[in-house]
C-alpha cells in the first residue's frame, strides 16, 4: 500500500510526490514530480473528490503543525499546502471524505489524535511491518527497504566512529 506514493514532513516544509521503485529523496529536489507547498489554505476536500477518493480509499499523509500538510493518492497525484493548522484540515477531511490514512509511523497518529481528530481508518506502515514479520523492533528505513525489496543490511548505520577504524594508505 505505501509503496505507491510518498509524502514527507520536515521542520521546513511538507512535500508530496508520486513514488516509484527508487529510493525517496529527502528533502525532494525541485523537479516536477514533487508538489510544492501552496501558499493558501487548501481546498483539500475538493482535491480528493476530484481524484475520486471514496470512503476507505488510501490517502498518504504527512503533517507538520505550523508548516503544512501533504497528501498523495494511489493514482499518483500528490499535493502539499502551507497551513498554520493542518490538523484542522485533516479533521475536516476525516469528517467529509473518510479516507484510510496511510502514514509511516505513530508520530502522525499522535499528532492527529492529540489535535482532536477521530481517525476512523489508517495504515501505520511500521506497525503493519511489525505484524507481518512478527518482530518488535523496526523503523521507517527498515520498512521502506522491505517494501522495495532492498536488503536491510545495506541501510546506513549510526554509531560511534573511530579514527583508527578504517585502514588507510596515507600515514605520517
Short mmCIF file of N, CA and C in Angstrom, two decimals, residues 1-166:
data_model
loop_
_atom_site.label_atom_id
_atom_site.label_comp_id
_atom_site.label_asym_id
_atom_site.label_seq_id
_atom_site.Cartn_x
_atom_site.Cartn_y
_atom_site.Cartn_z
N UNK A 1 0.80 -1.20 0.00
CA UNK A 1 0.00 0.00 0.00
C UNK A 1 0.84 1.25 0.00
N UNK A 2 1.85 1.37 0.83
CA UNK A 2 2.56 2.62 0.94
C UNK A 2 3.65 2.80 -0.09
N UNK A 3 3.93 1.80 -0.92
CA UNK A 3 4.98 1.99 -1.93
C UNK A 3 4.46 2.71 -3.16
N UNK A 4 3.21 3.14 -3.16
CA UNK A 4 2.64 3.83 -4.32
C UNK A 4 2.86 5.33 -4.29
N UNK A 5 3.09 5.89 -3.12
CA UNK A 5 3.23 7.33 -3.00
C UNK A 5 4.04 7.68 -1.77
N UNK A 6 4.60 8.88 -1.76
CA UNK A 6 5.47 9.31 -0.67
C UNK A 6 5.12 10.74 -0.30
N UNK A 7 5.00 10.99 0.98
CA UNK A 7 4.89 12.35 1.48
C UNK A 7 5.90 12.49 2.60
N UNK A 8 6.38 13.70 2.81
CA UNK A 8 7.39 13.93 3.84
C UNK A 8 7.10 15.24 4.54
N UNK A 9 7.35 15.26 5.84
CA UNK A 9 7.22 16.48 6.62
C UNK A 9 8.53 16.72 7.35
N UNK A 10 9.04 17.94 7.26
CA UNK A 10 10.23 18.33 8.00
C UNK A 10 9.93 19.63 8.70
N UNK A 11 10.88 20.13 9.46
CA UNK A 11 10.69 21.40 10.14
C UNK A 11 10.53 22.55 9.15
N UNK A 12 11.04 22.38 7.93
CA UNK A 12 10.99 23.45 6.95
C UNK A 12 9.87 23.33 5.94
N UNK A 13 9.26 22.17 5.82
CA UNK A 13 8.22 22.05 4.81
C UNK A 13 7.60 20.69 4.75
N UNK A 14 6.61 20.57 3.92
CA UNK A 14 5.92 19.31 3.67
C UNK A 14 5.94 19.10 2.16
N UNK A 15 6.28 17.89 1.72
CA UNK A 15 6.31 17.57 0.31
C UNK A 15 5.49 16.32 0.05
N UNK A 16 4.99 16.22 -1.16
CA UNK A 16 4.31 15.00 -1.60
C UNK A 16 4.81 14.70 -3.00
N UNK A 17 4.93 13.41 -3.30
CA UNK A 17 5.31 13.05 -4.66
C UNK A 17 4.79 11.66 -4.98
N UNK A 18 4.62 11.41 -6.25
CA UNK A 18 4.28 10.07 -6.71
C UNK A 18 5.52 9.22 -6.54
N UNK A 19 5.35 8.05 -5.99
CA UNK A 19 6.50 7.18 -5.74
C UNK A 19 6.72 6.23 -6.91
N UNK A 20 7.94 5.81 -7.05
CA UNK A 20 8.26 4.74 -7.97
C UNK A 20 9.13 3.76 -7.20
N UNK A 21 9.79 2.88 -7.85
CA UNK A 21 10.57 1.87 -7.15
C UNK A 21 11.97 2.34 -6.77
N UNK A 22 12.25 3.63 -6.86
CA UNK A 22 13.55 4.12 -6.47
C UNK A 22 13.50 4.65 -5.06
N UNK A 23 14.65 4.91 -4.49
CA UNK A 23 14.73 5.42 -3.12
C UNK A 23 14.13 6.82 -3.06
N UNK A 24 13.56 7.19 -1.91
CA UNK A 24 12.99 8.53 -1.78
C UNK A 24 14.08 9.58 -1.72
N UNK A 25 13.71 10.81 -1.99
CA UNK A 25 14.62 11.94 -1.91
C UNK A 25 14.13 12.82 -0.77
N UNK A 26 14.94 13.00 0.25
CA UNK A 26 14.55 13.80 1.42
C UNK A 26 15.59 14.88 1.64
N UNK A 27 15.32 16.15 1.56
CA UNK A 27 14.08 16.70 1.02
C UNK A 27 14.08 16.56 -0.51
N UNK A 28 12.91 16.58 -1.10
CA UNK A 28 12.81 16.38 -2.54
C UNK A 28 13.53 17.46 -3.33
N UNK A 29 14.03 17.08 -4.48
CA UNK A 29 14.65 18.05 -5.38
C UNK A 29 13.54 18.84 -6.08
N UNK A 30 13.85 20.00 -6.61
CA UNK A 30 12.81 20.84 -7.21
C UNK A 30 12.42 20.41 -8.62
N UNK A 31 12.11 19.13 -8.82
CA UNK A 31 11.65 18.71 -10.15
C UNK A 31 10.14 18.55 -10.15
N UNK A 32 9.59 18.23 -11.28
CA UNK A 32 8.13 18.26 -11.46
C UNK A 32 7.39 17.13 -10.74
N UNK A 33 8.10 16.12 -10.25
CA UNK A 33 7.41 15.03 -9.56
C UNK A 33 6.93 15.42 -8.18
N UNK A 34 7.39 16.54 -7.65
CA UNK A 34 7.07 16.94 -6.30
C UNK A 34 6.05 18.07 -6.28
N UNK A 35 5.12 17.97 -5.37
CA UNK A 35 4.17 19.05 -5.18
C UNK A 35 4.78 20.03 -4.19
N UNK A 36 4.86 21.27 -4.54
CA UNK A 36 5.40 22.30 -3.66
C UNK A 36 4.30 22.81 -2.74
N UNK A 37 4.73 23.36 -1.62
CA UNK A 37 3.76 23.97 -0.73
C UNK A 37 3.02 25.09 -1.45
N UNK A 38 1.72 25.06 -1.35
CA UNK A 38 0.91 26.12 -1.93
C UNK A 38 0.64 27.14 -0.83
N UNK A 39 0.72 28.44 -1.11
CA UNK A 39 0.67 29.44 -0.06
C UNK A 39 -0.71 29.70 0.51
N UNK A 40 -1.75 29.07 0.02
CA UNK A 40 -3.09 29.34 0.53
C UNK A 40 -3.64 28.12 1.26
N UNK A 41 -4.67 28.34 2.05
CA UNK A 41 -5.33 27.22 2.70
C UNK A 41 -5.90 26.31 1.62
N UNK A 42 -5.72 25.03 1.77
CA UNK A 42 -6.16 24.13 0.70
C UNK A 42 -7.65 23.88 0.71
N UNK A 43 -8.17 23.62 -0.45
CA UNK A 43 -9.48 23.03 -0.54
C UNK A 43 -9.21 21.55 -0.77
N UNK A 44 -8.66 20.93 0.26
CA UNK A 44 -8.20 19.54 0.16
C UNK A 44 -9.37 18.59 -0.11
N UNK A 45 -10.53 18.91 0.41
CA UNK A 45 -11.69 18.05 0.16
C UNK A 45 -11.99 18.01 -1.34
N UNK A 46 -12.03 19.17 -1.97
CA UNK A 46 -12.28 19.21 -3.41
C UNK A 46 -11.17 18.47 -4.17
N UNK A 47 -9.92 18.66 -3.73
CA UNK A 47 -8.79 18.00 -4.39
C UNK A 47 -8.95 16.47 -4.33
N UNK A 48 -9.33 15.94 -3.17
CA UNK A 48 -9.54 14.49 -3.04
C UNK A 48 -10.73 14.01 -3.86
N UNK A 49 -11.82 14.76 -3.84
CA UNK A 49 -13.01 14.35 -4.59
C UNK A 49 -12.77 14.40 -6.10
N UNK A 50 -11.97 15.36 -6.56
CA UNK A 50 -11.62 15.42 -7.98
C UNK A 50 -10.83 14.18 -8.41
N UNK A 51 -10.18 13.54 -7.47
CA UNK A 51 -9.43 12.32 -7.75
C UNK A 51 -10.22 11.07 -7.41
N UNK A 52 -11.52 11.26 -7.21
CA UNK A 52 -12.46 10.17 -6.95
C UNK A 52 -12.10 9.34 -5.72
N UNK A 53 -11.58 10.00 -4.69
CA UNK A 53 -11.29 9.31 -3.44
C UNK A 53 -12.61 9.04 -2.73
N UNK A 54 -12.84 7.78 -2.43
CA UNK A 54 -14.05 7.33 -1.76
C UNK A 54 -13.75 6.99 -0.30
N UNK A 55 -14.78 6.88 0.54
CA UNK A 55 -14.53 6.45 1.92
C UNK A 55 -13.78 5.12 1.93
N UNK A 56 -12.71 5.08 2.72
CA UNK A 56 -11.90 3.87 2.83
C UNK A 56 -10.75 3.78 1.85
N UNK A 57 -10.68 4.69 0.85
CA UNK A 57 -9.55 4.69 -0.09
C UNK A 57 -8.29 5.19 0.62
N UNK A 58 -7.14 4.64 0.22
CA UNK A 58 -5.86 5.03 0.81
C UNK A 58 -5.48 6.44 0.41
N UNK A 59 -5.11 7.25 1.41
CA UNK A 59 -4.56 8.59 1.19
C UNK A 59 -3.36 8.72 2.11
N UNK A 60 -2.17 8.83 1.52
CA UNK A 60 -0.98 9.01 2.35
C UNK A 60 -0.91 10.44 2.82
N UNK A 61 -0.43 10.62 4.04
CA UNK A 61 -0.46 11.93 4.67
C UNK A 61 0.85 12.20 5.40
N UNK A 62 1.27 13.46 5.36
CA UNK A 62 2.35 13.97 6.21
C UNK A 62 1.88 15.32 6.73
N UNK A 63 2.02 15.53 8.01
CA UNK A 63 1.62 16.80 8.61
C UNK A 63 2.76 17.34 9.46
N UNK A 64 2.83 18.63 9.50
CA UNK A 64 3.78 19.32 10.37
C UNK A 64 3.05 20.54 10.90
N UNK A 65 2.66 20.53 12.20
CA UNK A 65 1.95 21.67 12.77
C UNK A 65 2.72 22.98 12.53
N UNK A 66 1.98 23.98 12.13
CA UNK A 66 2.56 25.28 11.86
C UNK A 66 3.26 25.39 10.52
N UNK A 67 3.35 24.28 9.78
CA UNK A 67 4.04 24.28 8.49
C UNK A 67 3.09 23.92 7.36
N UNK A 68 2.48 22.71 7.44
CA UNK A 68 1.59 22.34 6.35
C UNK A 68 1.21 20.89 6.33
N UNK A 69 0.64 20.50 5.20
CA UNK A 69 0.03 19.20 5.00
C UNK A 69 0.39 18.70 3.61
N UNK A 70 0.75 17.42 3.52
CA UNK A 70 1.00 16.80 2.22
C UNK A 70 0.10 15.59 2.08
N UNK A 71 -0.50 15.41 0.90
CA UNK A 71 -1.36 14.27 0.62
C UNK A 71 -0.92 13.63 -0.69
N UNK A 72 -1.11 12.33 -0.79
CA UNK A 72 -0.86 11.61 -2.04
C UNK A 72 -1.90 10.50 -2.14
N UNK A 73 -2.31 10.19 -3.37
CA UNK A 73 -3.31 9.15 -3.60
C UNK A 73 -2.75 8.10 -4.54
N UNK A 74 -3.41 6.94 -4.59
CA UNK A 74 -2.90 5.79 -5.33
C UNK A 74 -2.72 6.05 -6.82
N UNK A 75 -3.51 6.92 -7.40
CA UNK A 75 -3.39 7.19 -8.84
C UNK A 75 -2.09 7.91 -9.19
N UNK A 76 -1.34 8.33 -8.18
CA UNK A 76 -0.07 9.00 -8.42
C UNK A 76 -0.11 10.50 -8.21
N UNK A 77 -1.27 11.07 -7.96
CA UNK A 77 -1.38 12.50 -7.72
C UNK A 77 -0.94 12.83 -6.30
N UNK A 78 -0.33 13.99 -6.14
CA UNK A 78 0.08 14.43 -4.82
C UNK A 78 -0.03 15.95 -4.74
N UNK A 79 -0.20 16.45 -3.53
CA UNK A 79 -0.30 17.89 -3.31
C UNK A 79 0.18 18.20 -1.91
N UNK A 80 0.69 19.40 -1.73
CA UNK A 80 1.12 19.86 -0.41
C UNK A 80 0.72 21.32 -0.26
N UNK A 81 0.29 21.68 0.94
CA UNK A 81 -0.17 23.02 1.21
C UNK A 81 0.45 23.56 2.48
N UNK A 82 0.74 24.85 2.47
CA UNK A 82 1.16 25.54 3.68
C UNK A 82 -0.08 25.80 4.52
N UNK A 83 0.04 25.59 5.82
CA UNK A 83 -1.09 25.85 6.71
C UNK A 83 -0.57 25.99 8.14
N UNK A 84 -1.10 26.98 8.83
CA UNK A 84 -0.75 27.11 10.25
C UNK A 84 -1.40 26.01 11.08
N UNK A 85 -2.54 25.47 10.60
CA UNK A 85 -3.25 24.45 11.36
C UNK A 85 -3.65 23.28 10.45
N UNK A 86 -2.67 22.48 10.03
CA UNK A 86 -3.00 21.35 9.15
C UNK A 86 -3.86 20.29 9.84
N UNK A 87 -3.81 20.23 11.16
CA UNK A 87 -4.61 19.24 11.90
C UNK A 87 -6.10 19.52 11.69
N UNK A 88 -6.49 20.79 11.68
CA UNK A 88 -7.89 21.14 11.45
C UNK A 88 -8.33 20.73 10.05
N UNK A 89 -7.44 20.84 9.07
CA UNK A 89 -7.77 20.42 7.71
C UNK A 89 -7.99 18.92 7.67
N UNK A 90 -7.12 18.18 8.35
CA UNK A 90 -7.27 16.71 8.39
C UNK A 90 -8.57 16.33 9.08
N UNK A 91 -8.93 17.03 10.16
CA UNK A 91 -10.19 16.75 10.86
C UNK A 91 -11.38 16.95 9.92
N UNK A 92 -11.35 18.02 9.13
CA UNK A 92 -12.44 18.26 8.18
C UNK A 92 -12.48 17.18 7.11
N UNK A 93 -11.31 16.74 6.61
CA UNK A 93 -11.26 15.66 5.62
C UNK A 93 -11.77 14.35 6.20
N UNK A 94 -11.44 14.09 7.43
CA UNK A 94 -11.91 12.85 8.09
C UNK A 94 -13.43 12.84 8.15
N UNK A 95 -14.02 13.97 8.49
CA UNK A 95 -15.49 14.04 8.56
C UNK A 95 -16.14 13.96 7.19
N UNK A 96 -15.55 14.63 6.20
CA UNK A 96 -16.20 14.74 4.88
C UNK A 96 -15.90 13.57 3.95
N UNK A 97 -14.65 13.14 3.88
CA UNK A 97 -14.25 12.14 2.89
C UNK A 97 -14.08 10.75 3.51
N UNK A 98 -13.62 10.68 4.74
CA UNK A 98 -13.41 9.43 5.50
C UNK A 98 -12.47 8.45 4.78
N UNK A 99 -11.27 8.93 4.38
CA UNK A 99 -10.34 8.01 3.71
C UNK A 99 -9.67 7.08 4.72
N UNK A 100 -8.89 6.15 4.22
CA UNK A 100 -8.00 5.36 5.07
C UNK A 100 -6.64 6.06 4.98
N UNK A 101 -6.23 6.69 6.07
CA UNK A 101 -4.97 7.41 6.10
C UNK A 101 -3.82 6.42 6.11
N UNK A 102 -2.76 6.75 5.41
CA UNK A 102 -1.55 5.93 5.40
C UNK A 102 -0.40 6.82 5.87
N UNK A 103 0.27 6.39 6.94
CA UNK A 103 1.43 7.12 7.43
C UNK A 103 2.52 6.15 7.81
N UNK A 104 3.73 6.67 7.94
CA UNK A 104 4.87 5.80 8.20
C UNK A 104 4.88 5.24 9.61
N UNK A 105 4.66 6.08 10.61
CA UNK A 105 4.73 5.60 11.99
C UNK A 105 3.76 6.37 12.86
N UNK A 106 3.74 6.02 14.13
CA UNK A 106 2.72 6.56 15.02
C UNK A 106 2.87 8.04 15.32
N UNK A 107 3.95 8.66 14.92
CA UNK A 107 4.13 10.09 15.14
C UNK A 107 2.96 10.87 14.54
N UNK A 108 2.55 10.52 13.34
CA UNK A 108 1.42 11.20 12.69
C UNK A 108 0.13 10.95 13.46
N UNK A 109 -0.09 9.71 13.88
CA UNK A 109 -1.28 9.39 14.67
C UNK A 109 -1.31 10.20 15.96
N UNK A 110 -0.16 10.28 16.62
CA UNK A 110 -0.09 11.05 17.87
C UNK A 110 -0.46 12.51 17.64
N UNK A 111 0.03 13.09 16.54
CA UNK A 111 -0.31 14.49 16.23
C UNK A 111 -1.80 14.66 15.98
N UNK A 112 -2.37 13.77 15.17
CA UNK A 112 -3.78 13.89 14.82
C UNK A 112 -4.69 13.67 16.01
N UNK A 113 -4.48 12.60 16.73
CA UNK A 113 -5.32 12.30 17.89
C UNK A 113 -5.14 13.36 18.97
N UNK A 114 -3.90 13.81 19.17
CA UNK A 114 -3.63 14.88 20.13
C UNK A 114 -4.32 16.18 19.74
N UNK A 115 -4.55 16.38 18.45
CA UNK A 115 -5.25 17.57 17.96
C UNK A 115 -6.75 17.40 17.89
N UNK A 116 -7.26 16.25 18.38
CA UNK A 116 -8.70 16.04 18.43
C UNK A 116 -9.31 15.38 17.21
N UNK A 117 -8.50 14.85 16.30
CA UNK A 117 -9.03 14.17 15.12
C UNK A 117 -9.41 12.74 15.50
N UNK A 118 -10.64 12.36 15.20
CA UNK A 118 -11.11 11.00 15.46
C UNK A 118 -10.84 10.17 14.20
N UNK A 119 -9.66 9.55 14.13
CA UNK A 119 -9.25 8.77 12.97
C UNK A 119 -10.05 7.47 12.93
N UNK A 120 -10.75 7.23 11.84
CA UNK A 120 -11.57 6.03 11.70
C UNK A 120 -10.81 4.85 11.08
N UNK A 121 -9.96 5.14 10.07
CA UNK A 121 -9.24 4.08 9.36
C UNK A 121 -7.82 4.56 9.08
N UNK A 122 -6.87 3.63 9.22
CA UNK A 122 -5.49 4.01 8.91
C UNK A 122 -4.63 2.77 8.68
N UNK A 123 -3.54 2.98 7.99
CA UNK A 123 -2.44 2.03 7.89
C UNK A 123 -1.23 2.73 8.47
N UNK A 124 -0.63 2.12 9.47
CA UNK A 124 0.63 2.58 10.02
C UNK A 124 1.67 1.62 9.46
N UNK A 125 2.50 2.08 8.54
CA UNK A 125 3.40 1.19 7.81
C UNK A 125 4.33 0.43 8.74
N UNK A 126 4.90 1.11 9.73
CA UNK A 126 5.82 0.44 10.65
C UNK A 126 5.09 -0.62 11.48
N UNK A 127 3.89 -0.33 11.94
CA UNK A 127 3.13 -1.31 12.72
C UNK A 127 2.75 -2.51 11.86
N UNK A 128 2.31 -2.27 10.63
CA UNK A 128 1.99 -3.38 9.73
C UNK A 128 3.23 -4.23 9.48
N UNK A 129 4.37 -3.59 9.32
CA UNK A 129 5.63 -4.33 9.12
C UNK A 129 5.91 -5.22 10.34
N UNK A 130 5.70 -4.68 11.53
CA UNK A 130 5.89 -5.49 12.75
C UNK A 130 4.96 -6.70 12.76
N UNK A 131 3.70 -6.49 12.40
CA UNK A 131 2.74 -7.59 12.40
C UNK A 131 3.09 -8.66 11.37
N UNK A 132 3.49 -8.23 10.19
CA UNK A 132 3.81 -9.17 9.13
C UNK A 132 5.07 -9.99 9.43
N UNK A 133 6.00 -9.37 10.13
CA UNK A 133 7.28 -10.03 10.37
C UNK A 133 7.45 -10.54 11.79
N UNK A 134 6.45 -10.34 12.63
CA UNK A 134 6.47 -10.90 13.98
C UNK A 134 7.53 -10.33 14.89
N UNK A 135 8.05 -9.18 14.57
CA UNK A 135 9.10 -8.60 15.40
C UNK A 135 8.62 -7.40 16.17
N UNK A 136 9.42 -7.00 17.13
CA UNK A 136 9.07 -5.82 17.90
C UNK A 136 9.74 -4.59 17.31
N UNK A 137 11.06 -4.69 17.07
CA UNK A 137 11.79 -3.52 16.60
C UNK A 137 11.76 -3.42 15.09
N UNK A 138 11.43 -2.27 14.62
CA UNK A 138 11.58 -1.92 13.21
C UNK A 138 11.64 -0.41 13.12
N UNK A 139 11.81 0.11 11.94
CA UNK A 139 11.90 1.55 11.74
C UNK A 139 11.40 1.88 10.34
N UNK A 140 11.25 3.16 10.07
CA UNK A 140 10.83 3.58 8.74
C UNK A 140 11.83 3.11 7.68
N UNK A 141 13.14 3.27 7.88
CA UNK A 141 14.06 2.78 6.84
C UNK A 141 13.96 1.27 6.61
N UNK A 142 13.78 0.48 7.67
CA UNK A 142 13.66 -0.97 7.52
C UNK A 142 12.38 -1.31 6.74
N UNK A 143 11.27 -0.65 7.08
CA UNK A 143 10.02 -0.90 6.36
C UNK A 143 10.14 -0.46 4.90
N UNK A 144 10.79 0.68 4.65
CA UNK A 144 10.99 1.16 3.28
C UNK A 144 11.78 0.13 2.48
N UNK A 145 12.86 -0.36 3.07
CA UNK A 145 13.70 -1.34 2.37
C UNK A 145 12.89 -2.59 2.04
N UNK A 146 12.10 -3.07 2.99
CA UNK A 146 11.30 -4.27 2.76
C UNK A 146 10.27 -4.03 1.65
N UNK A 147 9.59 -2.88 1.67
CA UNK A 147 8.60 -2.58 0.64
C UNK A 147 9.20 -2.51 -0.75
N UNK A 148 10.47 -2.19 -0.84
CA UNK A 148 11.13 -2.03 -2.13
C UNK A 148 12.10 -3.17 -2.46
N UNK A 149 12.02 -4.25 -1.68
CA UNK A 149 12.84 -5.42 -1.96
C UNK A 149 14.33 -5.20 -1.78
N UNK A 150 14.69 -4.29 -0.90
CA UNK A 150 16.10 -3.99 -0.65
C UNK A 150 16.57 -4.68 0.63
N UNK A 151 17.80 -5.13 0.68
CA UNK A 151 18.29 -5.77 1.91
C UNK A 151 18.46 -4.74 3.02
N UNK A 152 17.94 -5.03 4.20
CA UNK A 152 18.05 -4.08 5.31
C UNK A 152 19.50 -3.94 5.78
N UNK A 153 20.34 -4.92 5.46
CA UNK A 153 21.75 -4.83 5.84
C UNK A 153 22.46 -3.69 5.11
N UNK A 154 21.90 -3.23 4.00
CA UNK A 154 22.53 -2.16 3.24
C UNK A 154 22.16 -0.77 3.76
N UNK A 155 21.30 -0.70 4.76
CA UNK A 155 20.91 0.60 5.30
C UNK A 155 22.07 1.23 6.04
N UNK A 156 22.18 2.55 5.98
CA UNK A 156 23.25 3.21 6.75
C UNK A 156 23.07 2.94 8.24
N UNK A 157 24.13 2.77 8.93
CA UNK A 157 24.12 2.53 10.37
C UNK A 157 24.70 3.75 11.07
N UNK A 158 24.18 4.03 12.24
CA UNK A 158 24.76 5.11 13.03
C UNK A 158 25.49 4.47 14.21
N UNK A 159 26.38 5.20 14.76
CA UNK A 159 27.14 4.71 15.90
C UNK A 159 28.43 5.48 16.04
N UNK A 160 29.21 5.08 17.01
CA UNK A 160 30.47 5.75 17.28
C UNK A 160 31.45 5.48 16.15
N UNK A 161 32.09 6.52 15.68
CA UNK A 161 33.12 6.39 14.66
C UNK A 161 34.48 6.54 15.34
N UNK A 162 35.42 5.78 14.87
CA UNK A 162 36.77 5.88 15.42
C UNK A 162 37.75 6.26 14.33
N UNK A 163 38.73 7.05 14.68
CA UNK A 163 39.72 7.47 13.70
C UNK A 163 40.55 6.31 13.19
N UNK A 164 40.70 5.27 13.97
CA UNK A 164 41.54 4.14 13.59
C UNK A 164 40.75 2.97 13.04
N UNK A 165 39.44 3.13 12.83
CA UNK A 165 38.60 2.02 12.37
C UNK A 165 38.87 1.60 10.93
N UNK A 166 39.18 2.52 10.05
CA UNK A 166 39.40 2.21 8.65
C UNK A 166 40.88 2.28 8.32
#
